[in-house]
């Protein structure tokens, strides 16, 4: 019975088929049963079962279902074999044969012994063979031919069937490859067809053209693939039918016929698929071409409509009907030129609109949207033509009116000239008067075609072109006409009297032309001049209004531009805020995923068998305090961030409020090397692989363990972006402070990573206080105690040391590079020695090298010359050391003042007012001052309060203050005068409890001051000032060397400004031999705090 099995292809089992331990020759039995031949194969028993099963499965799958359903005939050739092998072969075939069996023919061994044995054994073992079909043992090939025709047997079985195994295998491979090619081609065509069907039509010409070109290119490639496949099928079909072509009498066996049928069917299928695709492509191509045509039409429509809008707008500007005949003629000429230039636009629009019929005839899919556009174009063109004609008619009407007005004005001028030209002396006679009357009557007869008859009729006839100016002009011309006619009437009356008999002589006076000039009816020339003047005035008014409008629009555009810029910045801020919140949510989800998917699974009993014993109980090392970080971000920080989503510029406050909580990252980063090392040991653990599979993570755990380090560095980038877009916003200061704080945390994390690499230190590093700085330097030693040769040698051979500056000590370590990977490759630091900051002083400048400074210990018994990589690094370290020493000394002073205050409260009543102020009273007053200025100003009191003034001995103290500018300039902008010194000078200039004595010199200001006698003189904290001379009323003339300004400052204020700082010129150490500044605190600060009457000079050493 035929079984459903996984289809096999010859190419998959080609090597197994080549062994030829079984083959399908193409022969058939009497009823059409396929014949499978098992030739003599010595190593039949050694064939792997999988190969044996594959070959039989494949061979039984080749015949048609109908032939396979009849059953197979097996021919087992064992003529050269033994009975035992025959039996084994039959049993194996019976157990593995996957198809229906019709008959089994066995050619038994030809040897006498094995032949006899096979006959006997076969009788007794028939049941053991377990075959449901007859097994016939044959002794020779001739007997085989009694069951299968000779023409259906191969030559090795005495038949005439032409069979070549290699040719059969090659043909089967080709046919199956062709079948797969046809199937793949059909699938690709179907997929491509689906893609084409689902493609949305673009909205512009360029995209549509590009899409059409892309699809056409893909189609051409598909057609080429089909052509290649057809050629492949034709070649296979030709190879099958080649024997028949060469020899018409040749008959193909059934397998060959089946192969021919299969290839022809595949070719037919390929042609059908190609035909169906071609039909689909024609429709799709037509649709794309229609879309392209539509997009071109739409683009042309937009362009033409825009052009029509422009010409229509220009046509609407032809509103002027003219103020004279020449003006109207000029407007008509402009209109004709405009119409000629617009003709191309209108013609193009009409041509585009005429494409409607072509779209309709082509059955365009978007004809419903095309017809309205074409109708709109027709309407716009008709409207433009109509409006142009209307404008032309108006101008023609205006030209007609101006012709009438000019005729009237000309007639009036001629009449006036006539009146003025009539000779007065001739009119005195009767004949002369009658002649003049005849001239007047003759002239008046010409007015029928030249004068304005009815004003209201003019108004009615030309109402649609009469504006105020033109109407006024018509009225003036009509008035002039009336005035002229009135003059003629008066002249006629006079002349008629003269034509009658004269009673007395009359001497008439000829009218002067000036009288007519002064009349209300001005001449045409004057009228045009007035009109031109009025037009000029109106034009100036229009230009002024336009300029004002332009200025207003300019201001509005500038304001709009500023508003637009602000809106753009707001959009950018919101974008940064969205990124901050979205990445924060993703970060929290990733942390939760790691904690639940990895950390929690380490405690899961069901996963315990996957965890190696060395990895158990190592969760805290591997994950550090990730859970603490997750809870902070999930419960606090993310929720706080989301409250600022509408106010991104204020998010800096959110960071500042939670800044202390960000310190948890320092602990995580310090544990990271241990976590990294543990991960490298167990990265291949099955446990981690299983967890990764469950989570469906593409990246392994180590990538997620790095997320907190990446996140803490991401914040400063986002804050920088937010600050860039929030310069003028309310929260800019908070953003800057938050950025500075985040950068400080990153620096602290980085420093802590170096600190944990220190080895060999016996004490607890946490007891040294906060780590402030760390870095590598060249170090020379110059100790007072030591062998001279060693001392001299040390000056030339620097040591490479890595310094760690803590609040209470500075550590000298030697950097050692480690071999390994990842964090194991990070350097370690071998501890060498340390200096207690309570006994440390510094010298800022070392002669000859701007990158060097000194750290000395116990009054320069030990001197370390430090060379920084750059002057900037040196300045940073010196400033940080100064802060440490200053803070220690300040703490010492406050403790001393507190003890002094307590002792003062226990003393007897104060001395009389006339006596010198006691130390206790001074300290009470100074303590009050200190409390009043605690927030801004440092205390001016020293640790010693009752010691008498002392001065340094020669060669042991500081050099005498000098007025030389060079000495101060060597301090590079700051000197030890800025801070108190580890020297007796700190108290020697001021007696116990008295005020410090001011002397000329240079000092550094410790607080801001803007209340000098001169309003322009101000100083700021850090400025270098020079005390020049002391004036009257307790004033000092001071020069600010930082700004160059000079002014007077009261001595009391000056003491507060410079505190206990020393003159910059007085700070050259006699031991160092250089003009450098030195700064230290007392090596026994606690003693000075306990004994208030001891000065710094007593403590030193």
PDB file of N, CA and C in Angstrom, residues 72-145:
ATOM      1  N   UNK A  72       4.720  -3.462  -7.340  1.00  0.00           N
ATOM      2  CA  UNK A  72       6.049  -3.528  -7.948  1.00  0.00           C
ATOM      3  C   UNK A  72       6.479  -4.994  -8.080  1.00  0.00           C
ATOM      4  N   UNK A  73       7.279  -5.260  -9.112  1.00  0.00           N
ATOM      5  CA  UNK A  73       7.960  -6.565  -9.254  1.00  0.00           C
ATOM      6  C   UNK A  73       9.419  -6.347  -8.902  1.00  0.00           C
ATOM      7  N   UNK A  74       9.884  -7.135  -7.931  1.00  0.00           N
ATOM      8  CA  UNK A  74      11.275  -7.022  -7.511  1.00  0.00           C
ATOM      9  C   UNK A  74      12.070  -8.149  -8.144  1.00  0.00           C
ATOM     10  N   UNK A  75      13.159  -7.793  -8.788  1.00  0.00           N
ATOM     11  CA  UNK A  75      14.085  -8.790  -9.343  1.00  0.00           C
ATOM     12  C   UNK A  75      15.367  -8.707  -8.522  1.00  0.00           C
ATOM     13  N   UNK A  76      15.633  -9.776  -7.734  1.00  0.00           N
ATOM     14  CA  UNK A  76      16.787  -9.788  -6.840  1.00  0.00           C
ATOM     15  C   UNK A  76      17.819 -10.740  -7.432  1.00  0.00           C
ATOM     16  N   UNK A  77      18.892 -10.178  -7.913  1.00  0.00           N
ATOM     17  CA  UNK A  77      19.947 -10.973  -8.567  1.00  0.00           C
ATOM     18  C   UNK A  77      20.992 -11.328  -7.525  1.00  0.00           C
ATOM     19  N   UNK A  78      20.993 -12.661  -7.117  1.00  0.00           N
ATOM     20  CA  UNK A  78      21.984 -13.135  -6.144  1.00  0.00           C
ATOM     21  C   UNK A  78      22.704 -14.382  -6.689  1.00  0.00           C
ATOM     22  N   UNK A  79      23.005 -14.340  -7.958  1.00  0.00           N
ATOM     23  CA  UNK A  79      23.661 -15.506  -8.570  1.00  0.00           C
ATOM     24  C   UNK A  79      25.080 -15.687  -8.055  1.00  0.00           C
ATOM     25  N   UNK A  80      25.720 -14.667  -7.682  1.00  0.00           N
ATOM     26  CA  UNK A  80      27.101 -14.777  -7.194  1.00  0.00           C
ATOM     27  C   UNK A  80      27.168 -14.715  -5.677  1.00  0.00           C
ATOM     28  N   UNK A  81      26.054 -14.915  -5.023  1.00  0.00           N
ATOM     29  CA  UNK A  81      26.036 -14.744  -3.566  1.00  0.00           C
ATOM     30  C   UNK A  81      25.780 -16.076  -2.886  1.00  0.00           C
ATOM     31  N   UNK A  82      25.738 -16.059  -1.573  1.00  0.00           N
ATOM     32  CA  UNK A  82      25.466 -17.229  -0.740  1.00  0.00           C
ATOM     33  C   UNK A  82      24.015 -17.168  -0.272  1.00  0.00           C
ATOM     34  N   UNK A  83      23.568 -18.389   0.139  1.00  0.00           N
ATOM     35  CA  UNK A  83      22.174 -18.437   0.605  1.00  0.00           C
ATOM     36  C   UNK A  83      21.945 -17.560   1.825  1.00  0.00           C
ATOM     37  N   UNK A  84      22.879 -17.551   2.696  1.00  0.00           N
ATOM     38  CA  UNK A  84      22.697 -16.719   3.907  1.00  0.00           C
ATOM     39  C   UNK A  84      22.510 -15.262   3.535  1.00  0.00           C
ATOM     40  N   UNK A  85      23.275 -14.819   2.545  1.00  0.00           N
ATOM     41  CA  UNK A  85      23.136 -13.441   2.106  1.00  0.00           C
ATOM     42  C   UNK A  85      21.815 -13.223   1.400  1.00  0.00           C
ATOM     43  N   UNK A  86      21.394 -14.234   0.626  1.00  0.00           N
ATOM     44  CA  UNK A  86      20.109 -14.133  -0.052  1.00  0.00           C
ATOM     45  C   UNK A  86      18.980 -13.976   0.952  1.00  0.00           C
ATOM     46  N   UNK A  87      19.055 -14.797   1.971  1.00  0.00           N
ATOM     47  CA  UNK A  87      18.022 -14.731   3.006  1.00  0.00           C
ATOM     48  C   UNK A  87      18.014 -13.367   3.691  1.00  0.00           C
ATOM     49  N   UNK A  88      19.197 -12.897   4.001  1.00  0.00           N
ATOM     50  CA  UNK A  88      19.289 -11.605   4.680  1.00  0.00           C
ATOM     51  C   UNK A  88      18.778 -10.485   3.786  1.00  0.00           C
ATOM     52  N   UNK A  89      19.088 -10.589   2.499  1.00  0.00           N
ATOM     53  CA  UNK A  89      18.652  -9.542   1.576  1.00  0.00           C
ATOM     54  C   UNK A  89      17.139  -9.520   1.460  1.00  0.00           C
ATOM     55  N   UNK A  90      16.561 -10.754   1.335  1.00  0.00           N
ATOM     56  CA  UNK A  90      15.109 -10.811   1.216  1.00  0.00           C
ATOM     57  C   UNK A  90      14.431 -10.266   2.462  1.00  0.00           C
ATOM     58  N   UNK A  91      14.956 -10.641   3.620  1.00  0.00           N
ATOM     59  CA  UNK A  91      14.375 -10.155   4.881  1.00  0.00           C
ATOM     60  C   UNK A  91      14.484  -8.623   4.983  1.00  0.00           C
ATOM     61  N   UNK A  92      15.603  -8.100   4.569  1.00  0.00           N
ATOM     62  CA  UNK A  92      15.797  -6.639   4.680  1.00  0.00           C
ATOM     63  C   UNK A  92      14.867  -5.900   3.730  1.00  0.00           C
ATOM     64  N   UNK A  93      14.756  -6.463   2.511  1.00  0.00           N
ATOM     65  CA  UNK A  93      13.875  -5.813   1.539  1.00  0.00           C
ATOM     66  C   UNK A  93      12.431  -5.885   1.997  1.00  0.00           C
ATOM     67  N   UNK A  94      12.049  -7.060   2.530  1.00  0.00           N
ATOM     68  CA  UNK A  94      10.677  -7.228   3.005  1.00  0.00           C
ATOM     69  C   UNK A  94      10.356  -6.250   4.129  1.00  0.00           C
ATOM     70  N   UNK A  95      11.359  -5.989   4.979  1.00  0.00           N
ATOM     71  CA  UNK A  95      11.123  -5.114   6.131  1.00  0.00           C
ATOM     72  C   UNK A  95      11.107  -3.637   5.742  1.00  0.00           C
ATOM     73  N   UNK A  96      11.819  -3.256   4.675  1.00  0.00           N
ATOM     74  CA  UNK A  96      12.001  -1.837   4.370  1.00  0.00           C
ATOM     75  C   UNK A  96      11.236  -1.366   3.154  1.00  0.00           C
ATOM     76  N   UNK A  97      10.666  -2.277   2.365  1.00  0.00           N
ATOM     77  CA  UNK A  97      10.059  -1.846   1.114  1.00  0.00           C
ATOM     78  C   UNK A  97       8.792  -1.029   1.407  1.00  0.00           C
ATOM     79  N   UNK A  98       8.718   0.214   0.909  1.00  0.00           N
ATOM     80  CA  UNK A  98       7.611   1.104   1.291  1.00  0.00           C
ATOM     81  C   UNK A  98       6.383   0.992   0.405  1.00  0.00           C
ATOM     82  N   UNK A  99       6.478   0.289  -0.752  1.00  0.00           N
ATOM     83  CA  UNK A  99       5.355   0.259  -1.673  1.00  0.00           C
ATOM     84  C   UNK A  99       4.650  -1.094  -1.709  1.00  0.00           C
ATOM     85  N   UNK A 100       3.663  -1.206  -2.620  1.00  0.00           N
ATOM     86  CA  UNK A 100       2.950  -2.470  -2.802  1.00  0.00           C
ATOM     87  C   UNK A 100       3.795  -3.421  -3.647  1.00  0.00           C
ATOM     88  N   UNK A 101       3.766  -4.674  -3.287  1.00  0.00           N
ATOM     89  CA  UNK A 101       4.531  -5.696  -4.001  1.00  0.00           C
ATOM     90  C   UNK A 101       3.579  -6.606  -4.783  1.00  0.00           C
ATOM     91  N   UNK A 102       3.936  -6.876  -6.013  1.00  0.00           N
ATOM     92  CA  UNK A 102       3.165  -7.788  -6.859  1.00  0.00           C
ATOM     93  C   UNK A 102       3.836  -9.153  -6.944  1.00  0.00           C
ATOM     94  N   UNK A 103       5.153  -9.152  -7.058  1.00  0.00           N
ATOM     95  CA  UNK A 103       5.885 -10.412  -7.233  1.00  0.00           C
ATOM     96  C   UNK A 103       7.337 -10.162  -6.913  1.00  0.00           C
ATOM     97  N   UNK A 104       7.980 -11.182  -6.283  1.00  0.00           N
ATOM     98  CA  UNK A 104       9.405 -11.116  -5.963  1.00  0.00           C
ATOM     99  C   UNK A 104      10.085 -12.275  -6.674  1.00  0.00           C
ATOM    100  N   UNK A 105      11.011 -11.938  -7.566  1.00  0.00           N
ATOM    101  CA  UNK A 105      11.753 -12.939  -8.329  1.00  0.00           C
ATOM    102  C   UNK A 105      13.201 -12.908  -7.879  1.00  0.00           C
ATOM    103  N   UNK A 106      13.696 -14.063  -7.410  1.00  0.00           N
ATOM    104  CA  UNK A 106      15.052 -14.143  -6.855  1.00  0.00           C
ATOM    105  C   UNK A 106      15.874 -15.071  -7.742  1.00  0.00           C
ATOM    106  N   UNK A 107      16.959 -14.556  -8.269  1.00  0.00           N
ATOM    107  CA  UNK A 107      17.933 -15.397  -8.996  1.00  0.00           C
ATOM    108  C   UNK A 107      18.885 -15.956  -7.954  1.00  0.00           C
ATOM    109  N   UNK A 108      18.710 -17.273  -7.630  1.00  0.00           N
ATOM    110  CA  UNK A 108      19.461 -17.872  -6.534  1.00  0.00           C
ATOM    111  C   UNK A 108      20.921 -18.093  -6.940  1.00  0.00           C
ATOM    112  N   UNK A 109      21.742 -18.411  -5.995  1.00  0.00           N
ATOM    113  CA  UNK A 109      23.169 -18.650  -6.269  1.00  0.00           C
ATOM    114  C   UNK A 109      23.347 -19.773  -7.283  1.00  0.00           C
ATOM    115  N   UNK A 110      24.351 -19.615  -8.106  1.00  0.00           N
ATOM    116  CA  UNK A 110      24.619 -20.590  -9.176  1.00  0.00           C
ATOM    117  C   UNK A 110      25.503 -21.737  -8.721  1.00  0.00           C
ATOM    118  N   UNK A 111      26.224 -21.579  -7.613  1.00  0.00           N
ATOM    119  CA  UNK A 111      27.070 -22.667  -7.091  1.00  0.00           C
ATOM    120  C   UNK A 111      26.220 -23.874  -6.711  1.00  0.00           C
ATOM    121  N   UNK A 112      26.746 -25.086  -6.938  1.00  0.00           N
ATOM    122  CA  UNK A 112      25.973 -26.300  -6.693  1.00  0.00           C
ATOM    123  C   UNK A 112      25.544 -26.393  -5.246  1.00  0.00           C
ATOM    124  N   UNK A 113      26.489 -26.161  -4.356  1.00  0.00           N
ATOM    125  CA  UNK A 113      26.207 -26.316  -2.936  1.00  0.00           C
ATOM    126  C   UNK A 113      25.182 -25.272  -2.483  1.00  0.00           C
ATOM    127  N   UNK A 114      25.444 -24.036  -2.835  1.00  0.00           N
ATOM    128  CA  UNK A 114      24.547 -22.958  -2.376  1.00  0.00           C
ATOM    129  C   UNK A 114      23.212 -23.034  -3.070  1.00  0.00           C
ATOM    130  N   UNK A 115      23.223 -23.589  -4.292  1.00  0.00           N
ATOM    131  CA  UNK A 115      21.949 -23.712  -4.991  1.00  0.00           C
ATOM    132  C   UNK A 115      21.075 -24.750  -4.317  1.00  0.00           C
ATOM    133  N   UNK A 116      21.698 -25.901  -4.002  1.00  0.00           N
ATOM    134  CA  UNK A 116      20.930 -26.953  -3.314  1.00  0.00           C
ATOM    135  C   UNK A 116      20.490 -26.466  -1.939  1.00  0.00           C
ATOM    136  N   UNK A 117      21.393 -25.762  -1.271  1.00  0.00           N
ATOM    137  CA  UNK A 117      21.075 -25.275   0.069  1.00  0.00           C
ATOM    138  C   UNK A 117      19.923 -24.270   0.013  1.00  0.00           C
ATOM    139  N   UNK A 118      19.935 -23.449  -1.014  1.00  0.00           N
ATOM    140  CA  UNK A 118      18.875 -22.441  -1.108  1.00  0.00           C
ATOM    141  C   UNK A 118      17.523 -23.083  -1.352  1.00  0.00           C
ATOM    142  N   UNK A 119      17.513 -24.212  -2.154  1.00  0.00           N
ATOM    143  CA  UNK A 119      16.231 -24.876  -2.402  1.00  0.00           C
ATOM    144  C   UNK A 119      15.669 -25.435  -1.116  1.00  0.00           C
ATOM    145  N   UNK A 120      16.553 -26.098  -0.363  1.00  0.00           N
ATOM    146  CA  UNK A 120      16.081 -26.714   0.887  1.00  0.00           C
ATOM    147  C   UNK A 120      15.677 -25.653   1.904  1.00  0.00           C
ATOM    148  N   UNK A 121      16.574 -24.683   2.031  1.00  0.00           N
ATOM    149  CA  UNK A 121      16.326 -23.665   3.073  1.00  0.00           C
ATOM    150  C   UNK A 121      15.084 -22.841   2.747  1.00  0.00           C
ATOM    151  N   UNK A 122      14.854 -22.586   1.464  1.00  0.00           N
ATOM    152  CA  UNK A 122      13.718 -21.767   1.097  1.00  0.00           C
ATOM    153  C   UNK A 122      12.398 -22.434   1.476  1.00  0.00           C
ATOM    154  N   UNK A 123      12.379 -23.804   1.324  1.00  0.00           N
ATOM    155  CA  UNK A 123      11.149 -24.509   1.681  1.00  0.00           C
ATOM    156  C   UNK A 123      10.858 -24.395   3.180  1.00  0.00           C
ATOM    157  N   UNK A 124      11.949 -24.539   3.943  1.00  0.00           N
ATOM    158  CA  UNK A 124      11.743 -24.525   5.401  1.00  0.00           C
ATOM    159  C   UNK A 124      11.606 -23.103   5.968  1.00  0.00           C
ATOM    160  N   UNK A 125      12.071 -22.097   5.228  1.00  0.00           N
ATOM    161  CA  UNK A 125      12.081 -20.720   5.793  1.00  0.00           C
ATOM    162  C   UNK A 125      11.096 -19.786   5.087  1.00  0.00           C
ATOM    163  N   UNK A 126      10.146 -20.363   4.330  1.00  0.00           N
ATOM    164  CA  UNK A 126       9.218 -19.509   3.591  1.00  0.00           C
ATOM    165  C   UNK A 126       8.428 -18.584   4.528  1.00  0.00           C
ATOM    166  N   UNK A 127       7.975 -19.203   5.636  1.00  0.00           N
ATOM    167  CA  UNK A 127       7.200 -18.382   6.565  1.00  0.00           C
ATOM    168  C   UNK A 127       8.053 -17.296   7.233  1.00  0.00           C
ATOM    169  N   UNK A 128       9.275 -17.595   7.392  1.00  0.00           N
ATOM    170  CA  UNK A 128      10.165 -16.646   8.083  1.00  0.00           C
ATOM    171  C   UNK A 128      10.400 -15.386   7.255  1.00  0.00           C
ATOM    172  N   UNK A 129      10.236 -15.486   5.926  1.00  0.00           N
ATOM    173  CA  UNK A 129      10.492 -14.320   5.070  1.00  0.00           C
ATOM    174  C   UNK A 129       9.409 -13.252   5.220  1.00  0.00           C
ATOM    175  N   UNK A 130       8.245 -13.664   5.713  1.00  0.00           N
ATOM    176  CA  UNK A 130       7.186 -12.708   6.082  1.00  0.00           C
ATOM    177  C   UNK A 130       6.732 -11.841   4.904  1.00  0.00           C
ATOM    178  N   UNK A 131       6.705 -12.332   3.750  1.00  0.00           N
ATOM    179  CA  UNK A 131       6.200 -11.571   2.614  1.00  0.00           C
ATOM    180  C   UNK A 131       4.807 -12.076   2.257  1.00  0.00           C
ATOM    181  N   UNK A 132       3.903 -11.124   1.962  1.00  0.00           N
ATOM    182  CA  UNK A 132       2.540 -11.481   1.633  1.00  0.00           C
ATOM    183  C   UNK A 132       2.371 -11.766   0.142  1.00  0.00           C
ATOM    184  N   UNK A 133       3.419 -11.657  -0.622  1.00  0.00           N
ATOM    185  CA  UNK A 133       3.381 -11.936  -2.067  1.00  0.00           C
ATOM    186  C   UNK A 133       4.265 -13.137  -2.339  1.00  0.00           C
ATOM    187  N   UNK A 134       4.009 -13.811  -3.457  1.00  0.00           N
ATOM    188  CA  UNK A 134       4.825 -15.011  -3.752  1.00  0.00           C
ATOM    189  C   UNK A 134       6.275 -14.651  -4.040  1.00  0.00           C
ATOM    190  N   UNK A 135       7.169 -15.463  -3.521  1.00  0.00           N
ATOM    191  CA  UNK A 135       8.606 -15.341  -3.780  1.00  0.00           C
ATOM    192  C   UNK A 135       8.996 -16.544  -4.622  1.00  0.00           C
ATOM    193  N   UNK A 136       9.504 -16.222  -5.779  1.00  0.00           N
ATOM    194  CA  UNK A 136       9.851 -17.306  -6.712  1.00  0.00           C
ATOM    195  C   UNK A 136      11.356 -17.349  -6.853  1.00  0.00           C
ATOM    196  N   UNK A 137      11.903 -18.518  -6.570  1.00  0.00           N
ATOM    197  CA  UNK A 137      13.350 -18.727  -6.699  1.00  0.00           C
ATOM    198  C   UNK A 137      13.618 -19.221  -8.117  1.00  0.00           C
ATOM    199  N   UNK A 138      14.459 -18.486  -8.820  1.00  0.00           N
ATOM    200  CA  UNK A 138      14.783 -18.812 -10.202  1.00  0.00           C
ATOM    201  C   UNK A 138      16.235 -19.241 -10.301  1.00  0.00           C
ATOM    202  N   UNK A 139      16.457 -20.214 -11.181  1.00  0.00           N
ATOM    203  CA  UNK A 139      17.814 -20.732 -11.312  1.00  0.00           C
ATOM    204  C   UNK A 139      18.589 -20.093 -12.430  1.00  0.00           C
ATOM    205  N   UNK A 140      17.910 -19.434 -13.387  1.00  0.00           N
ATOM    206  CA  UNK A 140      18.647 -18.858 -14.505  1.00  0.00           C
ATOM    207  C   UNK A 140      17.883 -17.672 -15.055  1.00  0.00           C
ATOM    208  N   UNK A 141      18.536 -16.943 -15.961  1.00  0.00           N
ATOM    209  CA  UNK A 141      17.942 -15.771 -16.595  1.00  0.00           C
ATOM    210  C   UNK A 141      16.798 -16.185 -17.509  1.00  0.00           C
ATOM    211  N   UNK A 142      16.946 -17.341 -18.147  1.00  0.00           N
ATOM    212  CA  UNK A 142      15.884 -17.812 -19.042  1.00  0.00           C
ATOM    213  C   UNK A 142      14.596 -18.027 -18.273  1.00  0.00           C
ATOM    214  N   UNK A 143      14.706 -18.571 -17.063  1.00  0.00           N
ATOM    215  CA  UNK A 143      13.500 -18.715 -16.239  1.00  0.00           C
ATOM    216  C   UNK A 143      12.898 -17.337 -15.916  1.00  0.00           C
ATOM    217  N   UNK A 144      13.764 -16.328 -15.672  1.00  0.00           N
ATOM    218  CA  UNK A 144      13.291 -14.960 -15.382  1.00  0.00           C
ATOM    219  C   UNK A 144      12.499 -14.406 -16.548  1.00  0.00           C
ATOM    220  N   UNK A 145      12.946 -14.727 -17.765  1.00  0.00           N
ATOM    221  CA  UNK A 145      12.263 -14.207 -18.936  1.00  0.00           C
ATOM    222  C   UNK A 145      10.889 -14.829 -19.117  1.00  0.00           C
TER     223      UNK A 145
END
